Amino acid sequence: MDFQLTDDQRALRTGMRELLDRHFPRARLRAVVDADAARRGGAPAGGAGAPERVGGLDRVGGLDRGLWRELGAAGLFALRVPESAGGVGLGLPEVVLACEEAGRALLPGPLVATELAAGLSGSLAVGAAQGETVVTALHEGGTPVEHLGSADVVLVLGPTAVEVIPAEEAALSAEPMRSVDPATPLHRMTPGPTRRGQAEGPGRSGLAARLWREAALLTAAQQLGSASRTVELAVDHAKRRTQFGRPIGAFQAVQHLCAQMLVRAESARSVVYAAAVTEDPGDIAAATLLADEAAVHNARDCLQVHGGMGFTWEADVHLHLKRAWVRAGQWQSTAAAEEELAAGLVSTVETCL
Amino acid sequence: MDLTYTEDEEDFRHRLRGWLAEVLPGLPDRPHPADWPGRRAYDCGWQRMLHDAGYAGLHWPEDAGGRGATPTQHLIFLEETERAGAPYVGAGFVGLLHAGPTIAAEGTPEQRARWLPPILRGDEVWCQGFSEPDAGSDLASLRTRAVRDGDAYVISGSKIWTSHAEIADWCELLVRTAPVNTGTPKHRGITWLAMPMDAPGVTVRPLRTLAGTAEFAEVFLDEVRVPVTHRVGEENDGWRVTMVTLSFERGTAFVGEVVACRRVLEALARTARANGRWDDAVLRRRLGRLAAECAALWRLTQWNVSEAQRTGGVPGVGGSVFKLRFSQVRQELYDAAAEVLGPDALDAGQEWVADRLSSLSYTIAAGTSQIQRNIVAERILGLPKGR
Ligand SMILES: Cc1cc2nc3c(=O)[nH]c(=O)nc-3n(C[C@H](O)[C@H](O)[C@H](O)COP(=O)(O)OP(=O)(O)OC[C@H]3O[C@@H](n4cnc5c(N)ncnc54)[C@H](O)[C@@H]3O)c2cc1C
């Protein structure tokens, strides 16, 4: 047993962090976010004139396809694609590490659906691995669909079959929402003839079931990245901000908020990484639960540590909270994950523990 | 990241399982919790069996009488003994988990030869005399005085919350050998001594815990003479001597209990199914979430042990993070147990009710949760020293 990152995995993580810093620096994130604010008629932070189009956005409120292609070219979506098929040939733990970094950087885009589609063989989602084709996915139980307006195709995980349908077809039974997360446009799915793949997760089998579990895990990995990032943001702020003649980080009430944030993030990390190795449904359910909890609660505590600044559009804290809300329970609801683990308690023959 | 065990490790597990299956059925009945001499005999008897089978001091260095096992083998040992329902370390706790490792790390060859073999054989029991009425979390402010008189220290003062004091042969004692002056930090004047519990002037007064049993005691010291040769480390260097091994405790001290958490959770689910409470989705989901928490504690343990294995046995900073989560989950587990029990949760004769009561000490003993958060904030997150 050696439950630590290998040297290669450490290098991959560093590489991913640098890649995202290069292609998606904070300015690019803020451009997306402020464009959304402008579109909604609210003045962007700083009160400057609202830009019509910012950065490489090719559709208002849409995904930056230029960025998506850059990341595709850098291999972000092909980590698990075999080398023989032009991919990087790594495993699920490596994709988890990459998703963690994406969550940390608040990278917008349908990353999980793209990762899944890129791993499919045949003609289902040609171009997904390269970032040429934008793929989103239908979720469970009426969860809104992200980036439908920018997507070319939609991944549908049915009870047994895996399908990819044109985005226009899915759009027939979808209506846009005013997304709480300025960087993640959402559509609400309405009941309609093309509404497929909405069966409950546990009923799935075969490939569809496997992809569903992987989606839950990769989502948890992004939540973990966000949860770790908000610890850093809170700690940095607590060291810099001075009140009563000392850094607020010297106040124990603030220290203990930060300490609990770290405990949440590290507990989530341990199960997310373990699930990446075992791919066990119970471990994945545990990862979903603890990573959702860590992302949402850490963002809340981070906001508290930032004081009034935490309540502004300008600080990034709200972006972590809102994205965490979007992702929480996205593939496996909290109730479903808890029920799955409860069922595991009574059916245990020999568990991993 | 590799969660599979090597062939050697699996082999070790296999042999251990075989041995446990062979010896556990022959163990005597567990003594009543209030029967201290019986508990001592039972716990020491088990330690003797471990010793004779080559499992005592598994992860201690070989020159300290240990087996030089890797942290992973030690983890397997703790996991398998708990799964098999083997006795807990019990009265051997301080000797095996703190005093012994301290002597192994800081003692002279003579001191190691005198004290370590009886600990490993289960012949001698140790207790820990650190806390005082006025020095708990702020341990370094301890005031029990030791004054040099020829080849002995003369000690006066009092200790409190000393677990197993009634049945201990030795006490690892922290005493003040230099007065606290303004200017010198208070942890500078502390010395580590091995004190025989039968020395003249030592009085033990048991304290009853909220569970109704006497698990710890007050220890009064009235001009107790302890030979200078019983000092481990230099005079006034006892704080460092103690801290060298304190972090060891948090690394693996709770492995057995993490394994036990999962077992208790499964038993709770079975009981809830039998008494119908399983039909309550709120309770069921609560148990499901606890299963996630138990999984995380186990993975954190494996993570910390793997880290220790890489760094050559030094536990990392993960201990405080682990202890914070563990102590909280442990309490939540028994709160859930109370819900499963329903009205029986008020019956102190129920095993889970007794465990619920003892779980209340987890956020206090071995460094309170507030102190652990201070440690995490200052030493891991690098926040400025608090006030
Ligand atoms: C079951 C049990 C067994 C024990 N066994 C032993 C033993 O064998 N040997 C031994 O030496 N000791 C033992 N102890 C003692 C234990 O180590 C102390 O109880 C513990 O360190 C806390 O000290 P205290 O009880 O004096 O509480 P205090 O230090 O008085 O703490 C009271 C409250 O104040 C808080 N507090 C204190 N300082 C701070 C701070 N700086 N920041 C924030 N909050 C703070 C604490 O978190 C706590 O909530 C045992 C305790 C228990 C419960």
Coordinates of C-alpha atoms in Angstrom, one line a residue, chain A residues 12 45 69 118 121 126 154 171 199 217 221-223 231 236 291 305 309 313 352:
Chain A
L12 CA 0.7 16.1 -13.6
A45 CA -17.6 45.3 -10.4
R69 CA -9.9 24.1 -28.1
A118 CA -13.8 11.7 -25.1
S121 CA -15.0 4.7 -28.7
V126 CA -16.0 12.8 -32.5
V154 CA -25.7 16.0 -25.5
A171 CA -33.0 22.2 -26.9
A199 CA -34.2 7.3 -15.1
L217 CA -16.6 11.0 -9.1
A221 CA -13.1 16.0 -7.8
Q222 CA -14.0 19.5 -9.0
Q223 CA -15.8 20.1 -5.7
V231 CA -9.2 27.3 2.3
D236 CA -4.5 34.4 2.6
A291 CA -16.9 16.7 -1.5
V305 CA -13.8 35.2 6.7
M309 CA -15.6 41.9 0.8
W313 CA -19.3 40.5 -6.9
C352 CA -13.2 -2.5 2.1

